[in-house]
Amino acid sequence: MRSATRSEFRVPARSGSESAGSELEVYMLRRHGRMAFAAGMYAFPGGAVDERDCDRSIAWAGHSAAEWARRLRCDESQARALVCAAVRETFEESGVLLAGAADGLIVDDTTGDDWERDRAALVDRSLAFSDFLLQRGLVLRADLLQAWAHWITPEFEPRRYDTRFFVAVMPEGQRPRDVSGEADRVMWVRPADAVTAADEGEMAMLLPTYVSLSELARYAEPLDVLAAAAERDILTIMPRVELVEGVPMFVEPEGRGFFSVSPSDRTRSRPELSDTSPQAG
């Protein structure tokens, strides 16, 4: 079996009061149809961990790498890399930056041309994230995000990923931009609406995205999500496929949930959240 590629994703969230709605909304993008993986699928911003993400010189504030290691059930070096990658990739793909000055102030605007030049340089790897923060006098704010889930692609898949999901509230004053070179559409959407759209075949998405949205639909406000995330037991989920009444279905560990293998046919297998959500006991 080929070693799984470490990658991670984040779910920026905002209150619907900032838009026409009144409930929690999440930021999603639709991957280009030309992408080698998950083409045309809706996903959250994210990407692969870069070897420089574990650089101990990266300015850091908030929960320590040791605390994150306990939370993510990994060593400190990997925890540092995962959190750094989450912050870096979110900025690269949406323009939202979870960083601030050493005095505690959070960046409130990243829309200028100078920010865009730095973002593009991070994307093409000509600028290291540590240098980006240093040049701007910023520190990574590890206290602004929480771990949400850990999924590993089933063993039979030819392309496999070891994926960490994080959640964060979009900092006040910031706004995302349609800047991802891997997407042809971006949107804010209520989790419940995205789940319904997936059930009706209007939004194609992979199982971890669908399950995460189903779980997030239980909460009314972004701060409720952060509070729930802090209490979750982050269990590793690697589904297997079984025939259920003659239909191939993804089955979570210990049989906690059944989901259609087809990403456009989730209706018959919509999860019972009390059974499938890996909450702390």
PDB file of C-alpha atoms in Angstrom:
ATOM      1  CA  MET A   1       0.000   0.000   0.000  1.00  0.00           C
ATOM      2  CA  ARG A   2       1.309   3.439  -0.908  1.00  0.00           C
ATOM      3  CA  SER A   3       1.815   5.824   2.011  1.00  0.00           C
ATOM      4  CA  ALA A   4      -1.116   8.182   2.395  1.00  0.00           C
ATOM      5  CA  THR A   5      -0.398  11.776   1.466  1.00  0.00           C
ATOM      6  CA  ARG A   6      -0.905  14.107   4.401  1.00  0.00           C
ATOM      7  CA  SER A   7      -3.299  16.884   3.582  1.00  0.00           C
ATOM      8  CA  GLU A   8      -5.668  19.037   5.555  1.00  0.00           C
ATOM      9  CA  PHE A   9      -8.696  21.224   5.088  1.00  0.00           C
ATOM     10  CA  ARG A  10     -10.434  23.967   6.980  1.00  0.00           C
ATOM     11  CA  VAL A  11     -13.980  25.211   7.147  1.00  0.00           C
ATOM     12  CA  PRO A  12     -14.177  29.008   7.431  1.00  0.00           C
ATOM     13  CA  ALA A  13     -17.528  29.938   8.968  1.00  0.00           C
ATOM     14  CA  ARG A  14     -19.512  33.113   9.460  1.00  0.00           C
ATOM     15  CA  SER A  15     -22.833  34.121  10.938  1.00  0.00           C
ATOM     16  CA  GLY A  16     -25.646  34.346   8.443  1.00  0.00           C
ATOM     17  CA  SER A  17     -26.572  37.711   9.951  1.00  0.00           C
ATOM     18  CA  GLU A  18     -23.779  39.104   7.787  1.00  0.00           C
ATOM     19  CA  SER A  19     -25.780  38.118   4.723  1.00  0.00           C
ATOM     20  CA  ALA A  20     -29.395  37.545   3.808  1.00  0.00           C
ATOM     21  CA  GLY A  21     -29.746  34.515   6.088  1.00  0.00           C
ATOM     22  CA  SER A  22     -29.846  34.091   9.831  1.00  0.00           C
ATOM     23  CA  GLU A  23     -27.860  30.919  10.437  1.00  0.00           C
ATOM     24  CA  LEU A  24     -24.346  29.562  10.264  1.00  0.00           C
ATOM     25  CA  GLU A  25     -22.767  29.573   6.803  1.00  0.00           C
ATOM     26  CA  VAL A  26     -19.621  27.849   5.556  1.00  0.00           C
ATOM     27  CA  TYR A  27     -17.314  28.823   2.701  1.00  0.00           C
ATOM     28  CA  MET A  28     -16.999  26.254  -0.067  1.00  0.00           C
ATOM     29  CA  LEU A  29     -15.433  26.023  -3.496  1.00  0.00           C
ATOM     30  CA  ARG A  30     -16.085  23.845  -6.512  1.00  0.00           C
ATOM     31  CA  ARG A  31     -12.981  22.164  -7.866  1.00  0.00           C
ATOM     32  CA  HIS A  32     -12.207  22.629 -11.558  1.00  0.00           C
ATOM     33  CA  GLY A  33     -13.350  19.832 -13.839  1.00  0.00           C
ATOM     34  CA  ARG A  34      -9.769  19.434 -15.033  1.00  0.00           C
ATOM     35  CA  MET A  35      -8.450  18.517 -11.568  1.00  0.00           C
ATOM     36  CA  ALA A  36      -6.951  15.020 -11.229  1.00  0.00           C
ATOM     37  CA  PHE A  37      -8.715  14.471  -7.895  1.00  0.00           C
ATOM     38  CA  ALA A  38     -12.337  15.272  -6.985  1.00  0.00           C
ATOM     39  CA  ALA A  39     -12.945  17.168 -10.227  1.00  0.00           C
ATOM     40  CA  GLY A  40     -16.205  19.120 -10.142  1.00  0.00           C
ATOM     41  CA  MET A  41     -16.695  18.371  -6.448  1.00  0.00           C
ATOM     42  CA  TYR A  42     -17.580  20.926  -3.796  1.00  0.00           C
ATOM     43  CA  ALA A  43     -15.008  21.092  -1.017  1.00  0.00           C
ATOM     44  CA  PHE A  44     -13.586  23.315   1.691  1.00  0.00           C
ATOM     45  CA  PRO A  45     -10.376  25.325   1.199  1.00  0.00           C
ATOM     46  CA  GLY A  46      -7.292  23.247   1.867  1.00  0.00           C
ATOM     47  CA  GLY A  47      -4.375  21.350   0.461  1.00  0.00           C
ATOM     48  CA  ALA A  48      -1.202  19.399   1.119  1.00  0.00           C
ATOM     49  CA  VAL A  49       1.183  19.977   3.988  1.00  0.00           C
ATOM     50  CA  ASP A  50       4.408  21.600   2.773  1.00  0.00           C
ATOM     51  CA  GLU A  51       7.727  20.398   4.213  1.00  0.00           C
ATOM     52  CA  ARG A  52       8.337  23.965   5.447  1.00  0.00           C
ATOM     53  CA  ASP A  53       5.126  23.968   7.505  1.00  0.00           C
ATOM     54  CA  CYS A  54       6.917  22.277  10.409  1.00  0.00           C
ATOM     55  CA  ASP A  55       9.522  25.077  10.561  1.00  0.00           C
ATOM     56  CA  ARG A  56       9.910  25.946  14.256  1.00  0.00           C
ATOM     57  CA  SER A  57      10.815  29.524  13.337  1.00  0.00           C
ATOM     58  CA  ILE A  58       7.219  30.244  12.296  1.00  0.00           C
ATOM     59  CA  ALA A  59       5.888  32.890  14.683  1.00  0.00           C
ATOM     60  CA  TRP A  60       3.141  31.268  16.768  1.00  0.00           C
ATOM     61  CA  ALA A  61       0.581  32.394  19.346  1.00  0.00           C
ATOM     62  CA  GLY A  62      -2.190  30.530  21.127  1.00  0.00           C
ATOM     63  CA  HIS A  63      -2.388  26.806  21.789  1.00  0.00           C
ATOM     64  CA  SER A  64       1.105  25.305  21.801  1.00  0.00           C
ATOM     65  CA  ALA A  65       2.305  22.602  19.435  1.00  0.00           C
ATOM     66  CA  ALA A  66       2.297  20.219  22.403  1.00  0.00           C
ATOM     67  CA  GLU A  67      -1.376  20.974  23.061  1.00  0.00           C
ATOM     68  CA  TRP A  68      -2.205  20.461  19.400  1.00  0.00           C
ATOM     69  CA  ALA A  69      -0.256  17.184  19.378  1.00  0.00           C
ATOM     70  CA  ARG A  70      -2.440  15.852  22.195  1.00  0.00           C
ATOM     71  CA  ARG A  71      -5.559  17.041  20.398  1.00  0.00           C
ATOM     72  CA  LEU A  72      -4.588  15.584  17.026  1.00  0.00           C
ATOM     73  CA  ARG A  73      -2.989  12.433  18.473  1.00  0.00           C
ATOM     74  CA  CYS A  74       0.324  12.923  16.711  1.00  0.00           C
ATOM     75  CA  ASP A  75       3.809  14.206  17.510  1.00  0.00           C
ATOM     76  CA  GLU A  76       4.554  17.906  17.970  1.00  0.00           C
ATOM     77  CA  SER A  77       6.311  18.313  14.638  1.00  0.00           C
ATOM     78  CA  GLN A  78       3.364  16.917  12.719  1.00  0.00           C
ATOM     79  CA  ALA A  79       0.897  18.935  14.798  1.00  0.00           C
ATOM     80  CA  ARG A  80       2.791  22.135  14.054  1.00  0.00           C
ATOM     81  CA  ALA A  81       2.845  21.292  10.339  1.00  0.00           C
ATOM     82  CA  LEU A  82      -0.872  20.504  10.227  1.00  0.00           C
ATOM     83  CA  VAL A  83      -1.931  23.716  11.966  1.00  0.00           C
ATOM     84  CA  CYS A  84       0.446  25.819   9.886  1.00  0.00           C
ATOM     85  CA  ALA A  85      -0.772  24.176   6.674  1.00  0.00           C
ATOM     86  CA  ALA A  86      -4.379  24.835   7.678  1.00  0.00           C
ATOM     87  CA  VAL A  87      -3.702  28.553   8.128  1.00  0.00           C
ATOM     88  CA  ARG A  88      -1.464  28.870   5.067  1.00  0.00           C
ATOM     89  CA  GLU A  89      -3.725  26.948   2.679  1.00  0.00           C
ATOM     90  CA  THR A  90      -6.799  28.881   3.795  1.00  0.00           C
ATOM     91  CA  PHE A  91      -5.071  32.150   2.985  1.00  0.00           C
ATOM     92  CA  GLU A  92      -3.829  30.786  -0.344  1.00  0.00           C
ATOM     93  CA  GLU A  93      -7.257  29.525  -1.413  1.00  0.00           C
ATOM     94  CA  SER A  94      -9.589  32.142   0.052  1.00  0.00           C
ATOM     95  CA  GLY A  95      -7.581  35.176   1.162  1.00  0.00           C
ATOM     96  CA  VAL A  96      -8.686  34.681   4.791  1.00  0.00           C
ATOM     97  CA  LEU A  97      -5.746  34.876   7.201  1.00  0.00           C
ATOM     98  CA  LEU A  98      -5.734  33.578  10.785  1.00  0.00           C
ATOM     99  CA  ALA A  99      -2.858  35.721  11.975  1.00  0.00           C
ATOM    100  CA  GLY A 100      -2.254  38.918  13.866  1.00  0.00           C
ATOM    101  CA  ALA A 101       0.254  41.216  15.479  1.00  0.00           C
ATOM    102  CA  ALA A 102       2.169  40.153  18.559  1.00  0.00           C
ATOM    103  CA  ASP A 103       0.010  42.512  20.638  1.00  0.00           C
ATOM    104  CA  GLY A 104      -3.034  40.340  19.988  1.00  0.00           C
ATOM    105  CA  LEU A 105      -4.735  42.302  17.206  1.00  0.00           C
ATOM    106  CA  ILE A 106      -6.036  40.114  14.362  1.00  0.00           C
ATOM    107  CA  VAL A 107      -5.517  41.078  10.725  1.00  0.00           C
ATOM    108  CA  ASP A 108      -8.734  42.729   9.535  1.00  0.00           C
ATOM    109  CA  ASP A 109      -8.164  43.291   5.807  1.00  0.00           C
ATOM    110  CA  THR A 110      -6.233  41.243   3.259  1.00  0.00           C
ATOM    111  CA  THR A 111      -7.669  42.656   0.047  1.00  0.00           C
ATOM    112  CA  GLY A 112      -4.866  45.021  -1.042  1.00  0.00           C
ATOM    113  CA  ASP A 113      -2.552  44.444  -3.999  1.00  0.00           C
ATOM    114  CA  ASP A 114       0.390  43.828  -1.668  1.00  0.00           C
ATOM    115  CA  TRP A 115      -1.516  41.047   0.081  1.00  0.00           C
ATOM    116  CA  GLU A 116      -2.371  39.520  -3.278  1.00  0.00           C
ATOM    117  CA  ARG A 117       1.286  39.521  -4.343  1.00  0.00           C
ATOM    118  CA  ASP A 118       2.240  37.716  -1.153  1.00  0.00           C
ATOM    119  CA  ARG A 119      -0.609  35.241  -1.537  1.00  0.00           C
ATOM    120  CA  ALA A 120       0.475  34.409  -5.090  1.00  0.00           C
ATOM    121  CA  ALA A 121       4.087  33.992  -3.933  1.00  0.00           C
ATOM    122  CA  LEU A 122       2.944  31.541  -1.260  1.00  0.00           C
ATOM    123  CA  VAL A 123       1.001  29.581  -3.863  1.00  0.00           C
ATOM    124  CA  ASP A 124       3.992  29.215  -6.191  1.00  0.00           C
ATOM    125  CA  ARG A 125       6.238  28.477  -3.173  1.00  0.00           C
ATOM    126  CA  SER A 126       8.619  31.361  -3.921  1.00  0.00           C
ATOM    127  CA  LEU A 127       7.754  32.746  -0.465  1.00  0.00           C
ATOM    128  CA  ALA A 128       7.880  30.667   2.709  1.00  0.00           C
ATOM    129  CA  PHE A 129       5.047  31.144   5.183  1.00  0.00           C
ATOM    130  CA  SER A 130       7.558  31.865   7.948  1.00  0.00           C
ATOM    131  CA  ASP A 131       9.090  34.692   5.885  1.00  0.00           C
ATOM    132  CA  PHE A 132       5.648  36.025   4.987  1.00  0.00           C
ATOM    133  CA  LEU A 133       4.718  36.354   8.655  1.00  0.00           C
ATOM    134  CA  LEU A 134       8.115  37.771   9.607  1.00  0.00           C
ATOM    135  CA  GLN A 135       8.071  40.448   6.900  1.00  0.00           C
ATOM    136  CA  ARG A 136       4.637  41.605   8.015  1.00  0.00           C
ATOM    137  CA  GLY A 137       5.326  41.414  11.732  1.00  0.00           C
ATOM    138  CA  LEU A 138       2.619  38.796  12.230  1.00  0.00           C
ATOM    139  CA  VAL A 139       2.196  35.615  14.247  1.00  0.00           C
ATOM    140  CA  LEU A 140       0.111  32.567  13.386  1.00  0.00           C
ATOM    141  CA  ARG A 141      -2.943  32.529  15.672  1.00  0.00           C
ATOM    142  CA  ALA A 142      -3.302  28.881  16.624  1.00  0.00           C
ATOM    143  CA  ASP A 143      -6.110  29.824  19.009  1.00  0.00           C
ATOM    144  CA  LEU A 144      -8.440  30.863  16.168  1.00  0.00           C
ATOM    145  CA  LEU A 145      -9.101  27.359  14.859  1.00  0.00           C
ATOM    146  CA  GLN A 146     -10.171  24.008  16.252  1.00  0.00           C
ATOM    147  CA  ALA A 147      -9.790  20.433  15.045  1.00  0.00           C
ATOM    148  CA  TRP A 148     -12.977  18.861  13.692  1.00  0.00           C
ATOM    149  CA  ALA A 149     -12.298  15.458  12.107  1.00  0.00           C
ATOM    150  CA  HIS A 150      -9.713  13.038  10.726  1.00  0.00           C
ATOM    151  CA  TRP A 151     -10.486  10.982   7.629  1.00  0.00           C
ATOM    152  CA  ILE A 152      -8.307   8.529   5.709  1.00  0.00           C
ATOM    153  CA  THR A 153      -9.231   7.410   2.189  1.00  0.00           C
ATOM    154  CA  PRO A 154     -10.317   3.728   2.027  1.00  0.00           C
ATOM    155  CA  GLU A 155      -7.543   1.252   1.245  1.00  0.00           C
ATOM    156  CA  PHE A 156      -8.946   0.224  -2.147  1.00  0.00           C
ATOM    157  CA  GLU A 157      -8.711   3.753  -3.613  1.00  0.00           C
ATOM    158  CA  PRO A 158      -5.746   4.322  -5.990  1.00  0.00           C
ATOM    159  CA  ARG A 159      -5.264   7.913  -4.769  1.00  0.00           C
ATOM    160  CA  ARG A 160      -5.254   8.147  -0.974  1.00  0.00           C
ATOM    161  CA  TYR A 161      -5.224  11.020   1.506  1.00  0.00           C
ATOM    162  CA  ASP A 162      -4.819  11.374   5.257  1.00  0.00           C
ATOM    163  CA  THR A 163      -7.005  14.419   5.868  1.00  0.00           C
ATOM    164  CA  ARG A 164      -7.509  16.637   8.911  1.00  0.00           C
ATOM    165  CA  PHE A 165     -10.486  18.966   9.043  1.00  0.00           C
ATOM    166  CA  PHE A 166     -10.393  22.192  11.039  1.00  0.00           C
ATOM    167  CA  VAL A 167     -13.001  24.874  11.746  1.00  0.00           C
ATOM    168  CA  ALA A 168     -12.539  28.606  12.300  1.00  0.00           C
ATOM    169  CA  VAL A 169     -14.632  31.754  12.369  1.00  0.00           C
ATOM    170  CA  MET A 170     -13.761  34.310   9.710  1.00  0.00           C
ATOM    171  CA  PRO A 171     -12.045  37.265  11.456  1.00  0.00           C
ATOM    172  CA  GLU A 172     -14.046  40.473  11.654  1.00  0.00           C
ATOM    173  CA  GLY A 173     -13.274  42.822   8.775  1.00  0.00           C
ATOM    174  CA  GLN A 174     -11.908  40.123   6.492  1.00  0.00           C
ATOM    175  CA  ARG A 175     -13.722  38.717   3.499  1.00  0.00           C
ATOM    176  CA  PRO A 176     -12.848  35.799   1.239  1.00  0.00           C
ATOM    177  CA  ARG A 177     -12.067  36.276  -2.422  1.00  0.00           C
ATOM    178  CA  ASP A 178     -12.422  34.017  -5.432  1.00  0.00           C
ATOM    179  CA  VAL A 179      -8.689  33.471  -5.755  1.00  0.00           C
ATOM    180  CA  SER A 180      -8.174  29.701  -5.804  1.00  0.00           C
ATOM    181  CA  GLY A 181      -6.612  28.478  -9.027  1.00  0.00           C
ATOM    182  CA  GLU A 182      -8.147  25.070  -8.325  1.00  0.00           C
ATOM    183  CA  ALA A 183     -11.778  26.250  -8.253  1.00  0.00           C
ATOM    184  CA  ASP A 184     -14.277  27.555 -10.782  1.00  0.00           C
ATOM    185  CA  ARG A 185     -16.840  28.678  -8.198  1.00  0.00           C
ATOM    186  CA  VAL A 186     -16.923  29.765  -4.561  1.00  0.00           C
ATOM    187  CA  MET A 187     -19.890  30.316  -2.277  1.00  0.00           C
ATOM    188  CA  TRP A 188     -21.180  30.831   1.241  1.00  0.00           C
ATOM    189  CA  VAL A 189     -23.858  28.285   2.050  1.00  0.00           C
ATOM    190  CA  ARG A 190     -25.793  27.038   5.052  1.00  0.00           C
ATOM    191  CA  PRO A 191     -24.650  23.496   5.873  1.00  0.00           C
ATOM    192  CA  ALA A 192     -28.212  22.162   5.782  1.00  0.00           C
ATOM    193  CA  ASP A 193     -28.775  23.670   2.338  1.00  0.00           C
ATOM    194  CA  ALA A 194     -25.561  22.092   1.041  1.00  0.00           C
ATOM    195  CA  VAL A 195     -26.623  18.694   2.399  1.00  0.00           C
ATOM    196  CA  THR A 196     -30.012  19.028   0.706  1.00  0.00           C
ATOM    197  CA  ALA A 197     -28.344  20.052  -2.561  1.00  0.00           C
ATOM    198  CA  ALA A 198     -26.089  16.990  -2.335  1.00  0.00           C
ATOM    199  CA  ASP A 199     -29.076  14.739  -1.636  1.00  0.00           C
ATOM    200  CA  GLU A 200     -30.818  16.142  -4.714  1.00  0.00           C
ATOM    201  CA  GLY A 201     -27.763  15.710  -6.927  1.00  0.00           C
ATOM    202  CA  GLU A 202     -27.134  19.450  -7.302  1.00  0.00           C
ATOM    203  CA  MET A 203     -23.809  19.569  -5.421  1.00  0.00           C
ATOM    204  CA  ALA A 204     -21.364  16.701  -5.881  1.00  0.00           C
ATOM    205  CA  MET A 205     -19.054  16.157  -2.916  1.00  0.00           C
ATOM    206  CA  LEU A 206     -16.957  13.479  -1.280  1.00  0.00           C
ATOM    207  CA  LEU A 207     -18.183  11.620   1.781  1.00  0.00           C
ATOM    208  CA  PRO A 208     -16.055  13.459   4.400  1.00  0.00           C
ATOM    209  CA  THR A 209     -17.373  16.802   3.131  1.00  0.00           C
ATOM    210  CA  TYR A 210     -20.949  15.545   3.226  1.00  0.00           C
ATOM    211  CA  VAL A 211     -20.624  14.168   6.745  1.00  0.00           C
ATOM    212  CA  SER A 212     -18.927  17.353   8.004  1.00  0.00           C
ATOM    213  CA  LEU A 213     -21.735  19.485   6.569  1.00  0.00           C
ATOM    214  CA  SER A 214     -24.340  17.178   8.118  1.00  0.00           C
ATOM    215  CA  GLU A 215     -22.681  17.620  11.511  1.00  0.00           C
ATOM    216  CA  LEU A 216     -22.283  21.395  11.133  1.00  0.00           C
ATOM    217  CA  ALA A 217     -25.983  21.713  10.273  1.00  0.00           C
ATOM    218  CA  ARG A 218     -26.735  21.026  13.939  1.00  0.00           C
ATOM    219  CA  TYR A 219     -25.340  24.403  15.017  1.00  0.00           C
ATOM    220  CA  ALA A 220     -26.824  27.884  14.707  1.00  0.00           C
ATOM    221  CA  GLU A 221     -23.779  30.105  15.228  1.00  0.00           C
ATOM    222  CA  PRO A 222     -20.041  29.908  14.469  1.00  0.00           C
ATOM    223  CA  LEU A 223     -19.100  30.129  18.145  1.00  0.00           C
ATOM    224  CA  ASP A 224     -21.329  27.120  18.820  1.00  0.00           C
ATOM    225  CA  VAL A 225     -19.234  25.167  16.317  1.00  0.00           C
ATOM    226  CA  LEU A 226     -15.968  26.188  17.987  1.00  0.00           C
ATOM    227  CA  ALA A 227     -17.329  25.206  21.400  1.00  0.00           C
ATOM    228  CA  ALA A 228     -18.447  21.822  20.079  1.00  0.00           C
ATOM    229  CA  ALA A 229     -15.127  21.278  18.306  1.00  0.00           C
ATOM    230  CA  ALA A 230     -13.219  21.815  21.542  1.00  0.00           C
ATOM    231  CA  GLU A 231     -15.121  18.893  23.101  1.00  0.00           C
ATOM    232  CA  ARG A 232     -14.935  16.442  20.202  1.00  0.00           C
ATOM    233  CA  ASP A 233     -12.932  13.257  20.399  1.00  0.00           C
ATOM    234  CA  ILE A 234     -11.029  13.306  17.100  1.00  0.00           C
ATOM    235  CA  LEU A 235     -11.323   9.706  15.964  1.00  0.00           C
ATOM    236  CA  THR A 236      -9.688   8.487  12.768  1.00  0.00           C
ATOM    237  CA  ILE A 237     -12.311   7.452  10.210  1.00  0.00           C
ATOM    238  CA  MET A 238     -11.372   5.132   7.339  1.00  0.00           C
ATOM    239  CA  PRO A 239     -14.588   3.804   5.762  1.00  0.00           C
ATOM    240  CA  ARG A 240     -14.875   0.415   4.121  1.00  0.00           C
ATOM    241  CA  VAL A 241     -17.362  -0.687   1.469  1.00  0.00           C
ATOM    242  CA  GLU A 242     -20.000  -3.355   2.110  1.00  0.00           C
ATOM    243  CA  LEU A 243     -23.127  -4.462   0.298  1.00  0.00           C
ATOM    244  CA  VAL A 244     -26.208  -3.319   2.211  1.00  0.00           C
ATOM    245  CA  GLU A 245     -29.367  -4.854   0.741  1.00  0.00           C
ATOM    246  CA  GLY A 246     -27.444  -5.364  -2.482  1.00  0.00           C
ATOM    247  CA  VAL A 247     -26.234  -1.760  -2.688  1.00  0.00           C
ATOM    248  CA  PRO A 248     -22.540  -0.835  -2.216  1.00  0.00           C
ATOM    249  CA  MET A 249     -22.303   1.453   0.801  1.00  0.00           C
ATOM    250  CA  PHE A 250     -19.513   3.141   2.719  1.00  0.00           C
ATOM    251  CA  VAL A 251     -19.514   1.888   6.301  1.00  0.00           C
ATOM    252  CA  GLU A 252     -17.823   3.826   9.077  1.00  0.00           C
ATOM    253  CA  PRO A 253     -15.719   1.968  11.674  1.00  0.00           C
ATOM    254  CA  GLU A 254     -17.773  -0.121  14.088  1.00  0.00           C
ATOM    255  CA  GLY A 255     -20.757   0.186  11.755  1.00  0.00           C
ATOM    256  CA  ARG A 256     -21.721   3.627  13.045  1.00  0.00           C
ATOM    257  CA  GLY A 257     -23.089   4.853   9.725  1.00  0.00           C
ATOM    258  CA  PHE A 258     -23.968   3.826   6.176  1.00  0.00           C
ATOM    259  CA  PHE A 259     -23.510   6.132   3.193  1.00  0.00           C
ATOM    260  CA  SER A 260     -24.065   5.654  -0.519  1.00  0.00           C
ATOM    261  CA  VAL A 261     -20.871   5.124  -2.491  1.00  0.00           C
ATOM    262  CA  SER A 262     -22.240   7.467  -5.178  1.00  0.00           C
ATOM    263  CA  PRO A 263     -21.618  11.122  -4.196  1.00  0.00           C
ATOM    264  CA  SER A 264     -24.786  12.130  -6.099  1.00  0.00           C
ATOM    265  CA  ASP A 265     -27.028   9.674  -4.242  1.00  0.00           C
ATOM    266  CA  ARG A 266     -26.954  10.337  -0.522  1.00  0.00           C
ATOM    267  CA  THR A 267     -30.718  10.476   0.169  1.00  0.00           C
ATOM    268  CA  ARG A 268     -31.239   6.838   1.066  1.00  0.00           C
ATOM    269  CA  SER A 269     -28.204   6.842   3.364  1.00  0.00           C
ATOM    270  CA  ARG A 270     -28.400  10.215   5.077  1.00  0.00           C
ATOM    271  CA  PRO A 271     -26.552   9.816   8.397  1.00  0.00           C
ATOM    272  CA  GLU A 272     -28.136   9.585  11.790  1.00  0.00           C
ATOM    273  CA  LEU A 273     -25.921  12.139  13.479  1.00  0.00           C
ATOM    274  CA  SER A 274     -26.345  10.733  16.963  1.00  0.00           C
ATOM    275  CA  ASP A 275     -24.669   7.570  15.681  1.00  0.00           C
ATOM    276  CA  THR A 276     -22.064   8.880  13.260  1.00  0.00           C
ATOM    277  CA  SER A 277     -20.762  12.059  14.882  1.00  0.00           C
ATOM    278  CA  PRO A 278     -17.534  11.188  16.754  1.00  0.00           C
ATOM    279  CA  GLN A 279     -18.237  13.216  19.894  1.00  0.00           C
ATOM    280  CA  ALA A 280     -16.407  12.927  23.190  1.00  0.00           C
ATOM    281  CA  GLY A 281     -18.080  10.561  25.569  1.00  0.00           C
TER     282      GLY A 281
END
